[in-house]
Coordinates of C-alpha atoms in Angstrom, one line a residue:
M14 CA 34.1 3.8 41.0
L15 CA 36.3 2.6 43.6
L16 CA 38.4 1.1 41.6
L17 CA 38.9 3.6 39.0
L18 CA 39.2 6.2 42.1
T19 CA 42.3 4.2 43.4
T20 CA 44.0 4.5 40.2
T21 CA 43.8 8.0 39.7
D22 CA 45.1 8.5 43.5
V23 CA 48.1 6.3 42.0
S24 CA 48.8 7.9 39.2
N25 CA 48.7 11.0 40.9
S26 CA 50.3 9.2 43.8
S27 CA 53.2 8.3 41.0
I28 CA 54.2 11.1 40.3
H29 CA 54.2 14.0 42.5
T30 CA 55.9 11.5 44.0
N31 CA 58.4 12.0 40.9
H32 CA 59.2 14.9 41.0
S33 CA 59.1 15.5 45.1
T34 CA 63.1 16.2 46.8
E35 CA 64.6 13.5 49.0
S36 CA 63.6 15.7 52.1
P37 CA 61.3 13.4 54.9
T38 CA 57.7 12.0 53.3
L39 CA 56.7 11.6 57.4
Q40 CA 56.2 15.4 58.0
N41 CA 53.9 16.2 54.6
G42 CA 51.9 13.4 55.4
H43 CA 52.7 10.9 52.5
L44 CA 53.8 8.1 54.4
P45 CA 50.2 7.1 56.3
S46 CA 48.2 8.0 52.0
T47 CA 51.6 5.8 50.2
V48 CA 50.6 2.5 53.1
L49 CA 46.1 3.3 52.6
I50 CA 46.5 3.2 49.6
L51 CA 48.6 0.3 49.3
T52 CA 46.2 -1.1 51.1
L53 CA 42.7 -0.6 49.1
F54 CA 45.0 -1.9 46.2
I55 CA 45.7 -5.4 48.7
L56 CA 41.7 -5.6 49.3
T57 CA 40.5 -4.8 45.6
L58 CA 42.5 -7.2 43.9
L59 CA 41.0 -9.6 46.6
F60 CA 37.9 -8.4 45.9
L61 CA 38.7 -9.7 42.0
C62 CA 40.1 -12.5 42.9
A63 CA 37.1 -13.4 44.2
Y64 CA 34.5 -12.1 41.6
L65 CA 37.0 -14.6 38.5
L66 CA 36.6 -17.3 41.0
R67 CA 32.7 -17.2 41.7
F68 CA 32.8 -16.5 37.5
Q69 CA 34.4 -19.5 36.3
V70 CA 32.2 -21.0 38.9
Q71 CA 28.9 -19.6 37.2
Q72 CA 30.6 -20.5 33.8
K73 CA 31.2 -24.0 34.1
H74 CA 27.8 -24.6 35.3
L75 CA 26.5 -22.4 31.8
V76 CA 28.1 -24.7 29.6
S77 CA 27.0 -28.1 32.0
T78 CA 23.8 -27.4 30.9
L79 CA 24.6 -26.2 27.1
Q80 CA 25.8 -29.5 26.5
H81 CA 22.5 -30.5 26.1
K82 CA 21.6 -28.2 22.8
A83 CA 18.3 -27.1 22.7
P84 CA 15.4 -28.1 19.8
Q85 CA 14.4 -25.0 18.6
G86 CA 11.3 -24.9 18.9
L87 CA 10.0 -22.6 22.0
L88 CA 7.2 -24.7 24.3
E89 CA 4.9 -21.5 25.7
D90 CA 2.1 -20.7 27.5
Q91 CA 2.9 -24.5 29.0
D92 CA 4.2 -25.5 33.1
Q93 CA 7.8 -25.9 31.8
T94 CA 9.8 -23.3 30.5
V95 CA 13.2 -23.3 28.5
V96 CA 16.0 -20.7 30.0
L97 CA 18.3 -20.5 26.5
L98 CA 20.7 -18.3 28.4
P99 CA 22.5 -17.7 31.3
R100 CA 20.0 -15.5 34.2
S101 CA 21.5 -11.7 34.6
L102 CA 24.2 -11.9 36.5
S103 CA 23.1 -8.6 38.7
P104 CA 18.8 -9.4 38.2
S105 CA 18.2 -6.6 40.3
Q106 CA 19.3 -4.1 37.0
R107 CA 16.8 -2.0 36.6
F108 CA 15.9 -0.7 32.8
L109 CA 13.5 3.5 33.1
P110 CA 11.3 4.2 31.4
I111 CA 11.8 5.0 27.8
P112 CA 10.4 8.9 26.7
C113 CA 8.4 7.7 23.2
S114 CA 10.9 10.3 21.7
S115 CA 12.9 7.5 22.2
L116 CA 11.6 4.4 21.6
E117 CA 12.7 3.9 17.4
E118 CA 16.3 4.1 18.3
E119 CA 16.0 2.4 22.5
Y120 CA 14.2 -0.2 19.9
R121 CA 16.1 -1.3 17.1
R122 CA 19.6 -0.5 19.4
R123 CA 17.6 -3.6 21.5
A124 CA 17.6 -6.0 18.6
A125 CA 21.0 -5.5 17.5
D126 CA 22.8 -8.4 18.3
E127 CA 19.8 -11.2 17.3
S128 CA 18.5 -9.5 20.1
K129 CA 21.4 -9.1 22.7
L130 CA 19.8 -6.5 25.0
F131 CA 16.6 -7.9 24.5
R132 CA 18.0 -11.4 26.3
E133 CA 19.4 -9.1 29.2
E134 CA 16.4 -7.3 29.4
Y135 CA 13.8 -10.1 29.6
N136 CA 16.8 -12.0 32.1
S137 CA 16.5 -9.5 34.8
L138 CA 12.8 -9.7 35.4
P139 CA 12.0 -11.1 38.5
C140 CA 11.1 -14.8 37.9
V141 CA 8.6 -15.6 40.4
L142 CA 7.4 -19.5 39.9
S143 CA 5.1 -21.8 40.5
C144 CA 4.9 -24.2 43.9
C145 CA 4.1 -27.1 41.2
G146 CA 7.0 -30.2 42.6
A147 CA 9.3 -32.4 40.6
F148 CA 10.5 -34.4 43.0
E149 CA 11.0 -37.1 41.6
A150 CA 12.1 -35.5 38.7
S151 CA 15.0 -34.5 40.9
R152 CA 15.9 -37.4 42.6
E153 CA 19.9 -38.6 41.9
E154 CA 18.9 -42.2 40.7
N155 CA 16.4 -39.8 37.3
R156 CA 19.0 -37.3 36.5
D157 CA 20.6 -39.0 33.7
K158 CA 17.0 -39.6 33.1
N159 CA 16.6 -36.2 32.1
R160 CA 17.7 -34.8 28.6
Y161 CA 17.8 -30.8 29.4
P162 CA 18.1 -30.4 33.7
N163 CA 15.4 -27.8 33.3
I164 CA 12.7 -29.6 31.6
L165 CA 11.8 -31.9 34.9
P166 CA 7.8 -33.0 34.6
N167 CA 6.1 -31.6 37.8
D168 CA 5.0 -35.0 39.9
H169 CA 0.6 -34.5 40.0
S170 CA 1.2 -35.7 36.0
R171 CA 4.1 -37.5 35.5
V172 CA 4.0 -40.4 33.2
R173 CA 4.1 -43.4 36.3
L174 CA 5.7 -47.0 35.0
S175 CA 5.7 -50.5 35.6
P176 CA 7.7 -50.8 38.0
V177 CA 10.8 -53.0 38.3
D178 CA 11.2 -55.1 40.8
G179 CA 15.0 -54.0 42.4
I180 CA 15.8 -51.0 40.6
P181 CA 14.9 -47.7 42.8
C182 CA 12.6 -45.2 40.8
S183 CA 12.2 -47.5 38.3
D184 CA 8.9 -46.2 37.8
Y185 CA 10.1 -42.2 36.4
I186 CA 10.0 -41.3 32.7
N187 CA 11.2 -37.5 32.0
A188 CA 7.4 -37.7 30.7
S189 CA 4.1 -35.9 31.6
Y190 CA 0.4 -36.1 30.2
I191 CA -1.0 -32.9 28.3
H192 CA -4.6 -31.6 29.2
E193 CA -5.5 -29.8 25.3
K194 CA -4.6 -26.6 24.6
C195 CA -7.6 -25.4 26.0
C196 CA -11.9 -27.4 26.4
Q197 CA -14.1 -25.8 24.0
Y198 CA -16.6 -24.2 26.5
W199 CA -19.2 -22.3 24.3
P200 CA -21.4 -24.3 21.8
N201 CA -21.2 -24.6 17.6
Q202 CA -24.0 -24.1 17.0
G203 CA -27.1 -23.4 19.1
S204 CA -26.9 -24.4 23.1
C205 CA -25.3 -26.3 24.9
R206 CA -24.5 -26.2 28.9
Y207 CA -22.6 -26.5 31.6
G208 CA -23.7 -26.8 35.0
R209 CA -26.3 -23.9 35.7
V210 CA -25.2 -21.8 33.3
C211 CA -27.0 -22.5 29.6
V212 CA -24.4 -20.9 26.7
T213 CA -26.3 -20.2 23.7
L214 CA -24.3 -19.1 20.8
Q215 CA -26.0 -16.5 18.8
Q216 CA -23.5 -14.7 16.0
A217 CA -20.8 -15.5 15.1
S218 CA -18.0 -13.6 12.5
V219 CA -14.8 -15.6 11.3
L220 CA -11.9 -13.1 9.8
V221 CA -8.8 -14.2 9.2
D222 CA -7.0 -13.2 12.2
Y223 CA -9.9 -13.3 14.5
T224 CA -13.3 -14.3 15.7
I225 CA -16.4 -13.2 17.2
R226 CA -18.7 -14.5 18.9
K227 CA -22.2 -13.3 20.9
L228 CA -22.9 -15.6 23.6
S229 CA -26.2 -16.0 25.2
L230 CA -25.0 -16.8 29.2
Q231 CA -28.3 -17.9 31.7
S232 CA -28.3 -18.5 35.1
Q233 CA -30.5 -20.2 36.7
G234 CA -30.4 -19.8 40.9
G235 CA -31.2 -21.9 44.3
D236 CA -34.3 -19.3 44.0
G237 CA -35.5 -20.7 40.6
C238 CA -34.6 -17.4 39.0
R239 CA -33.0 -17.2 35.8
E240 CA -30.8 -14.4 34.2
T241 CA -29.9 -13.9 31.0
R242 CA -26.8 -11.9 30.0
M243 CA -24.6 -11.3 26.8
V244 CA -20.7 -11.9 26.4
T245 CA -18.5 -10.9 24.0
Q246 CA -16.0 -13.4 22.4
M247 CA -13.3 -12.3 20.7
H248 CA -10.7 -15.3 19.8
F249 CA -7.8 -14.9 18.4
T250 CA -6.8 -17.0 16.3
G251 CA -3.9 -15.6 14.3
W252 CA -1.0 -17.2 17.1
P253 CA 0.9 -19.5 15.3
D254 CA 1.4 -22.5 17.7
F255 CA 5.3 -21.0 18.7
G256 CA 7.0 -18.1 18.3
V257 CA 4.9 -15.2 18.2
P258 CA 3.0 -13.2 14.8
F259 CA 5.4 -12.2 12.1
S260 CA 4.3 -8.7 12.1
P261 CA 1.2 -7.0 15.2
I262 CA -0.4 -5.6 12.6
S263 CA -3.4 -7.7 13.2
T264 CA -2.4 -7.6 17.3
L265 CA -3.1 -4.6 17.6
R266 CA -6.2 -4.7 15.2
F267 CA -7.6 -6.9 17.5
L268 CA -6.7 -5.6 20.8
K269 CA -8.4 -1.8 19.3
R270 CA -11.6 -4.2 18.4
V271 CA -11.6 -5.7 21.6
R272 CA -11.6 -2.1 23.3
N273 CA -14.9 -0.5 21.6
S274 CA -16.7 -3.9 22.1
N275 CA -16.7 -3.1 26.1
P276 CA -19.2 -1.9 27.3
P277 CA -18.4 1.2 29.8
R278 CA -19.2 0.3 33.1
S279 CA -18.7 -3.2 32.2
G280 CA -16.4 -5.2 34.4
P281 CA -13.2 -6.4 34.3
I282 CA -12.5 -8.3 30.3
T283 CA -11.5 -11.4 30.8
V284 CA -8.1 -12.7 29.1
H285 CA -7.0 -16.1 29.0
C286 CA -4.4 -18.6 26.6
S287 CA -3.6 -21.9 27.4
A288 CA -1.9 -21.1 30.3
G289 CA -2.5 -18.1 31.1
V290 CA 0.9 -16.2 31.5
G291 CA 3.1 -16.7 27.5
R292 CA 0.6 -15.1 26.0
T293 CA -2.1 -13.9 27.7
G294 CA 0.6 -11.0 30.0
T295 CA 1.8 -9.9 26.3
F296 CA -1.7 -8.7 25.2
I297 CA -1.7 -7.6 28.9
V298 CA 0.5 -5.2 28.5
I299 CA 0.7 -4.1 24.7
D300 CA -2.6 -2.5 26.0
A301 CA -1.1 -0.9 28.8
M302 CA 1.7 0.0 27.5
L303 CA -1.2 1.8 25.1
D304 CA -2.3 3.8 27.7
M305 CA 1.2 4.2 29.2
M306 CA 2.0 5.9 26.0
Q307 CA -1.4 8.3 25.5
E308 CA -0.6 10.0 28.7
E309 CA 2.1 9.6 30.0
Q310 CA 4.2 10.1 27.1
R311 CA 6.8 7.3 27.5
V312 CA 6.7 3.3 28.1
D313 CA 8.0 0.2 30.7
V314 CA 8.1 -2.2 29.8
F315 CA 10.4 -4.0 32.7
G316 CA 8.3 -2.3 35.4
F317 CA 4.8 -3.5 34.3
V318 CA 5.3 -7.0 33.5
S319 CA 7.7 -6.8 37.4
R320 CA 5.1 -5.7 39.1
I321 CA 2.3 -7.7 37.1
R322 CA 4.4 -11.0 38.2
Q323 CA 3.7 -11.1 41.6
Q324 CA -0.3 -10.7 40.9
R325 CA 0.6 -14.0 38.1
P326 CA 3.1 -15.5 38.0
L327 CA 6.1 -15.9 34.3
L328 CA 3.2 -13.6 33.1
V329 CA 5.3 -12.6 29.2
Q330 CA 6.9 -16.1 29.0
T331 CA 9.8 -15.7 27.0
E332 CA 12.2 -14.0 24.7
M333 CA 10.5 -13.4 21.9
Q334 CA 6.9 -12.3 23.2
Y335 CA 9.0 -9.5 25.3
E336 CA 10.6 -7.9 22.5
F337 CA 7.2 -8.3 20.8
I338 CA 5.9 -6.3 23.1
Y339 CA 8.2 -3.7 22.0
K340 CA 7.6 -4.3 18.6
A341 CA 4.3 -3.1 18.9
V342 CA 4.3 -0.8 21.4
L343 CA 6.9 1.3 17.9
E344 CA 3.9 0.1 15.7
H345 CA 1.2 2.0 16.9
H346 CA 3.1 5.5 18.3
L347 CA 5.3 5.6 14.1
Y348 CA 2.2 4.7 12.6
G349 CA -0.9 5.2 14.9
D350 CA -4.8 4.6 14.0
T351 CA -5.0 4.5 10.8
E352 CA -8.7 3.3 10.9
L353 CA -11.6 6.0 8.7
D354 CA -14.8 5.3 8.4
I355 CA -17.1 6.9 5.2
L356 CA -17.2 9.9 7.0
S357 CA -13.9 10.8 7.3
L358 CA -12.6 8.9 4.4
K359 CA -12.5 11.6 2.2
S360 CA -11.4 14.9 4.9
R361 CA -8.0 12.6 5.8
Q362 CA -7.4 11.6 2.6
L363 CA -4.1 14.5 2.2
R364 CA -2.1 13.9 4.9
L365 CA -3.0 9.5 4.7
C366 CA -1.1 10.2 1.6
N367 CA 1.5 12.2 2.8
M368 CA 1.6 9.2 5.8
H369 CA 1.7 6.4 2.9
S370 CA 5.9 8.1 2.3
K371 CA 5.6 5.6 5.2
L372 CA 5.9 2.0 2.8
T373 CA 8.9 2.7 1.8
E374 CA 10.5 1.9 5.6
V375 CA 9.1 -1.6 5.0
R376 CA 12.3 -3.4 5.2
I377 CA 12.8 -6.3 2.3
M378 CA 14.1 -9.3 4.6
K379 CA 16.0 -10.1 1.0
E380 CA 17.8 -13.1 3.7
N381 CA 13.8 -14.7 2.5
M382 CA 14.9 -14.7 -1.2
R383 CA 16.7 -18.0 -1.6
T384 CA 14.4 -20.1 -3.1
G385 CA 13.8 -18.1 -6.0
N386 CA 17.7 -16.9 -6.3
L387 CA 18.3 -19.7 -6.4
S388 CA 21.1 -20.1 -10.3
A389 CA 18.4 -22.9 -11.8
N390 CA 15.5 -20.8 -10.7
L391 CA 16.3 -17.4 -12.0
R392 CA 15.7 -17.9 -15.0
K393 CA 11.7 -18.1 -13.6
N394 CA 11.4 -14.8 -12.8
R395 CA 10.3 -12.6 -15.0
V396 CA 11.5 -9.0 -12.5
L397 CA 14.9 -10.1 -10.3
Q398 CA 13.8 -7.7 -7.6
I399 CA 9.9 -9.2 -7.4
I400 CA 11.4 -12.4 -5.9
P401 CA 8.7 -13.9 -3.9
Y402 CA 10.0 -14.9 0.0
D403 CA 10.4 -18.3 1.6
F404 CA 8.0 -18.7 4.6
N405 CA 4.6 -17.9 2.1
R406 CA 5.6 -18.9 -1.6
V407 CA 3.6 -21.8 -3.1
I408 CA 5.2 -24.7 -3.8
L409 CA 5.0 -26.7 -6.5
S410 CA 5.3 -30.9 -6.7
I411 CA 8.3 -31.6 -8.0
K412 CA 8.5 -34.2 -10.7
R413 CA 9.7 -37.1 -10.2
G414 CA 13.1 -36.7 -12.2
Q415 CA 13.5 -33.0 -12.1
E416 CA 15.6 -30.8 -10.1
F417 CA 14.5 -27.5 -8.9
T418 CA 10.5 -28.2 -10.5
D419 CA 8.8 -27.0 -7.2
Y420 CA 9.6 -23.4 -8.2
I421 CA 6.7 -21.1 -9.0
N422 CA 7.0 -17.2 -8.6
A423 CA 3.7 -16.4 -6.2
S424 CA 3.6 -15.8 -2.7
F425 CA -0.3 -17.4 -0.7
I426 CA -1.3 -13.5 -0.4
D427 CA -3.7 -13.3 3.3
G428 CA -8.2 -12.2 3.0
Y429 CA -10.4 -10.2 4.8
R430 CA -11.6 -13.8 5.9
Q431 CA -9.4 -16.0 5.3
R432 CA -6.2 -16.9 5.7
D433 CA -4.0 -17.8 1.9
Y434 CA -7.4 -16.4 -0.2
F435 CA -5.0 -15.2 -2.8
I436 CA -2.4 -16.4 -4.7
A437 CA -0.3 -13.4 -5.9
T438 CA 2.1 -13.8 -9.2
Q439 CA 3.8 -12.7 -12.0
A440 CA 3.1 -13.1 -15.6
P441 CA 3.3 -16.7 -17.1
L442 CA 6.4 -16.4 -19.6
S443 CA 7.4 -18.3 -22.1
H444 CA 8.8 -21.0 -20.3
T445 CA 7.0 -21.2 -17.4
V446 CA 2.6 -21.4 -19.2
E447 CA 2.8 -25.5 -17.7
D448 CA 3.9 -24.6 -13.8
F449 CA 1.7 -22.2 -13.9
W450 CA -1.7 -24.2 -14.7
R451 CA 0.1 -27.1 -12.6
M452 CA 0.3 -24.6 -9.6
V453 CA -4.2 -23.5 -10.4
W454 CA -4.3 -27.4 -11.0
E455 CA -2.9 -28.1 -6.7
R456 CA -3.8 -25.5 -5.7
K457 CA -7.5 -26.0 -6.6
S458 CA -8.3 -22.8 -8.0
H459 CA -10.9 -21.8 -9.8
S460 CA -11.0 -18.0 -10.7
I461 CA -7.9 -16.2 -12.4
I462 CA -7.8 -12.2 -12.3
M463 CA -5.5 -10.5 -15.4
L464 CA -4.7 -7.6 -14.6
T465 CA -2.7 -6.4 -18.2
E466 CA -2.4 -6.7 -21.4
L467 CA -0.7 -9.4 -23.8
Q468 CA 1.3 -6.4 -25.3
E469 CA 1.7 -2.2 -23.5
R470 CA 2.8 0.1 -25.0
G471 CA 5.2 -2.3 -27.4
Q472 CA 6.0 -4.6 -24.8
E473 CA 5.0 -8.1 -24.2
K474 CA 3.8 -7.6 -20.9
C475 CA 2.2 -11.6 -20.7
V476 CA 2.5 -15.1 -22.7
Q477 CA -1.1 -16.0 -23.2
Y478 CA -1.5 -18.8 -21.4
W479 CA -5.3 -19.7 -23.4
A480 CA -7.0 -21.1 -26.3
D481 CA -8.5 -18.6 -28.8
E482 CA -11.1 -21.0 -29.6
G483 CA -10.3 -24.4 -28.9
S484 CA -7.9 -25.8 -27.2
V485 CA -4.5 -26.3 -26.4
C486 CA -2.3 -28.5 -24.3
Y487 CA 0.5 -26.8 -22.3
G488 CA 2.9 -30.6 -20.5
E489 CA 0.6 -32.3 -18.9
F490 CA -2.1 -30.1 -19.4
S491 CA -5.5 -29.3 -21.6
V492 CA -6.9 -25.9 -21.7
E493 CA -10.4 -25.5 -23.2
L494 CA -12.3 -21.9 -24.5
T495 CA -15.8 -22.8 -23.5
G496 CA -17.0 -19.3 -23.6
E497 CA -16.4 -15.5 -23.5
V498 CA -18.2 -12.7 -22.4
E499 CA -16.9 -8.9 -22.8
C500 CA -18.2 -5.9 -19.8
D501 CA -17.3 -3.1 -19.8
S502 CA -13.9 -3.2 -18.4
F503 CA -12.7 -6.3 -18.2
S504 CA -13.4 -9.4 -20.6
L505 CA -15.6 -13.0 -18.7
R506 CA -13.6 -16.3 -19.3
D507 CA -15.2 -20.0 -19.1
L508 CA -11.9 -22.5 -19.7
L509 CA -11.7 -26.0 -18.4
L510 CA -8.7 -27.7 -17.2
T511 CA -8.0 -31.1 -18.3
H512 CA -5.4 -33.1 -16.5
S513 CA -5.3 -37.6 -15.9
A514 CA -8.6 -37.4 -17.5
E515 CA -10.0 -35.1 -15.0
S516 CA -11.9 -31.7 -15.9
R517 CA -12.6 -29.0 -13.7
L518 CA -13.8 -25.2 -14.8
V519 CA -12.0 -22.5 -14.3
R520 CA -12.9 -18.6 -14.3
H521 CA -10.9 -16.1 -16.1
F522 CA -11.5 -12.4 -15.0
Q523 CA -9.2 -9.6 -17.2
F524 CA -9.7 -6.8 -16.3
H525 CA -8.0 -4.1 -18.9
W526 CA -6.4 -1.4 -17.7
P527 CA -4.9 1.6 -19.2
E528 CA -2.1 1.2 -19.9
M529 CA -0.8 4.1 -18.6
G530 CA -1.3 4.6 -14.8
P531 CA -4.3 3.3 -13.0
P532 CA -7.6 3.0 -13.9
L533 CA -9.9 6.4 -14.0
D534 CA -12.7 5.1 -12.8
G535 CA -13.5 3.0 -10.0
R536 CA -17.1 1.7 -11.0
G537 CA -15.5 -0.8 -14.0
M538 CA -12.8 -2.6 -10.8
I539 CA -16.1 -2.9 -8.5
D540 CA -18.4 -4.5 -10.2
M541 CA -14.7 -6.7 -11.4
I542 CA -14.5 -7.3 -7.9
S543 CA -18.5 -7.9 -6.8
A544 CA -18.2 -10.5 -9.4
V545 CA -15.4 -12.9 -9.0
Q546 CA -16.2 -12.5 -5.6
R547 CA -19.9 -14.5 -6.2
H548 CA -17.9 -16.7 -8.0
Q549 CA -15.3 -17.3 -5.6
E550 CA -18.7 -18.6 -2.4
Q551 CA -20.0 -20.2 -6.1
I552 CA -16.8 -23.3 -5.9
G553 CA -16.3 -22.6 -1.7
H554 CA -13.6 -20.3 -1.2
T555 CA -10.3 -21.7 -3.3
S556 CA -7.8 -19.7 -3.6
A557 CA -8.1 -17.3 -6.4
I558 CA -4.9 -16.1 -8.7
V559 CA -3.9 -12.9 -9.4
H560 CA -1.3 -12.0 -11.9
C561 CA -0.6 -8.7 -13.7
S562 CA 2.6 -7.8 -16.1
A563 CA 5.2 -8.6 -12.3
G564 CA 2.5 -9.7 -9.7
A565 CA 3.2 -6.8 -7.4
G566 CA 1.8 -3.6 -8.8
R567 CA -1.8 -3.3 -10.0
T568 CA -2.3 -7.4 -8.5
G569 CA -0.7 -5.1 -5.1
V570 CA -4.5 -2.3 -5.8
F571 CA -5.9 -5.5 -7.3
I572 CA -6.0 -6.9 -3.2
A573 CA -5.7 -4.7 -1.3
V574 CA -9.3 -2.7 -3.3
C575 CA -11.1 -6.8 -2.1
I576 CA -10.2 -6.6 1.4
L577 CA -10.3 -3.1 1.6
V578 CA -14.3 -3.5 0.0
E579 CA -15.2 -6.6 2.0
R580 CA -14.2 -4.7 5.5
L581 CA -16.6 -1.8 4.8
Q582 CA -19.7 -3.6 3.8
A583 CA -18.9 -5.7 6.8
E584 CA -18.1 -2.5 9.5
G585 CA -18.2 -0.3 7.9
R586 CA -14.7 1.0 8.6
L587 CA -11.5 0.7 6.3
D588 CA -7.8 0.8 6.5
I589 CA -6.1 1.4 3.8
F590 CA -2.1 2.4 5.3
Q591 CA -1.9 -1.2 7.1
T592 CA -3.5 -2.9 4.9
T593 CA -0.6 -2.2 1.6
K594 CA 1.3 -2.5 5.0
S595 CA 0.4 -5.5 5.6
L596 CA 0.9 -6.6 1.4
R597 CA 4.2 -6.0 1.3
L598 CA 5.5 -8.4 4.5
Q599 CA 4.2 -10.4 2.8
R600 CA 5.5 -9.9 -1.2
P601 CA 7.3 -7.4 -1.8
H602 CA 6.9 -4.2 -3.3
M603 CA 3.3 -5.1 -3.5
V604 CA 1.7 -1.9 -4.8
Q605 CA 4.4 -0.5 -6.8
T606 CA 2.6 3.6 -7.2
L607 CA 2.3 4.6 -3.6
V608 CA 0.3 8.5 -4.2
R609 CA -1.2 7.2 -7.8
I610 CA -2.6 4.2 -6.4
Y611 CA -3.0 5.2 -3.0
T612 CA -5.5 8.1 -3.9
H613 CA -7.3 6.2 -6.4
S614 CA -8.4 3.6 -4.1
Y615 CA -9.4 6.0 -1.9
N616 CA -12.4 6.4 -5.6
W617 CA -12.3 3.2 -5.8
V618 CA -13.8 3.1 -2.4
N619 CA -15.9 6.5 -2.8
S620 CA -17.3 4.5 -5.8
I621 CA -19.2 2.0 -3.5
D622 CA -20.7 4.9 -0.8
S623 CA -22.2 6.4 -4.2
E624 CA -24.3 4.2 -5.3

């Protein structure tokens, strides 16, 4: 402001001088004004020089720090942190709350340029550090032994070498003893005593992203009286070792389950990760922001994190966690709560069908399709628009001496209780049948679900990859038909797959999908899902392979209905919108015919309730 005003004053003065007469300026008071302006201008120059000098010193320090490039992996939930970028030059900068109406726009603005504004906002947070000392690591004699100047072992947990005579500080190495992330404090079965407290596992329910345990706690006091209390432990297992979850869908679903499980008038919810700052802080902030959205129609992530860091240092430990908070809050703002119970299934069907158009907003991540788009692999794709993402594609073993033999158009898909429970793939082509059976063999799959006919409307949809009778060989694999049963809406075949003198039984389920549109009755689909579930339970829940022609439309519908049915049976609730959205994040174009398939998904689920 001072520089701008000075520039304006100088400009106006110059113009005035150019158009003034030759009369003395002392009488008009112009000379003192000129002296004042020049004085302010000189002071401004001195201020700028001092600022630039300070900035150069900071830049030299930054270059010195960045000469040692940080590793790609992120350290989280540890006592040490890696500051990959310098702190903001104005750490006291205040970021104002964001109205809900502007949340999406603000998120996209902050996420632009590789999340540059998110980094600036995160680095402006107050940094309240713990008092753990690293005196030995900071000694002048030991500085050259530290690869990174800001990653130093604490004195109380550093590894001590045997000292070498005559060499000071020779017992130092940049290494720390690390405890396990969390000591298990509950029994896997039965009871276990921890001091005066006896913990008994009453029930455990394992889902794909979290586990729910019912624990009975019995404490014996000094007077001999025993008090028993029930505690619900919600164990979120969907957080990766490094970074943050790929999508906030599972985190929000878990948070809702936590809220619903906490009885009224109970004590505070205990939240922990390893160090109790990174994931713990992220979870707490998301929970608080959802409440703020509802009560105040705005969010204040920066202000809330700043406050809680005064209560516990380093809560929300990394920039990725900070950005993930915004991502989760935006997800809730855009889509809200789309869960349904059985009673509200029909009443909210129309509203959710209209909401289904939002699924087109799920971005197709073409940058993660590099392997399938390699020239050597393009001919292995039936539809060039449906290519698996690199992060969850099925990788085959490479044939000796043959490049590019690890690719097949197939994606791992999470089920309701188990990660990678399904493999979504396209129908085999004539030159990929052996790859298909290699995948079945290497993944130890015992169930194949086929959702197409070999030909539909005069066009090939799938190459036959089994024998009508006897056996047939595909490269190193032999496939023999050992039995076939025709049910009302699907065919069931038992196939004996043999490789290197070892044989396995594979059950083949073929649902007779109509050539035009979805099935009119959901009963047949539910019957086949039940048959698949029974078979999977018998053989040990290895990945079930599901395919239609392109491996997206009908395949996505079948997997979605499987997840919905299993959740409805277990919880009495379902979420068609988020289930479908989650599938699209794992494989492009899953559930292609949006409204019609969406409507029939309800019909299939309703057929369960009509029993």
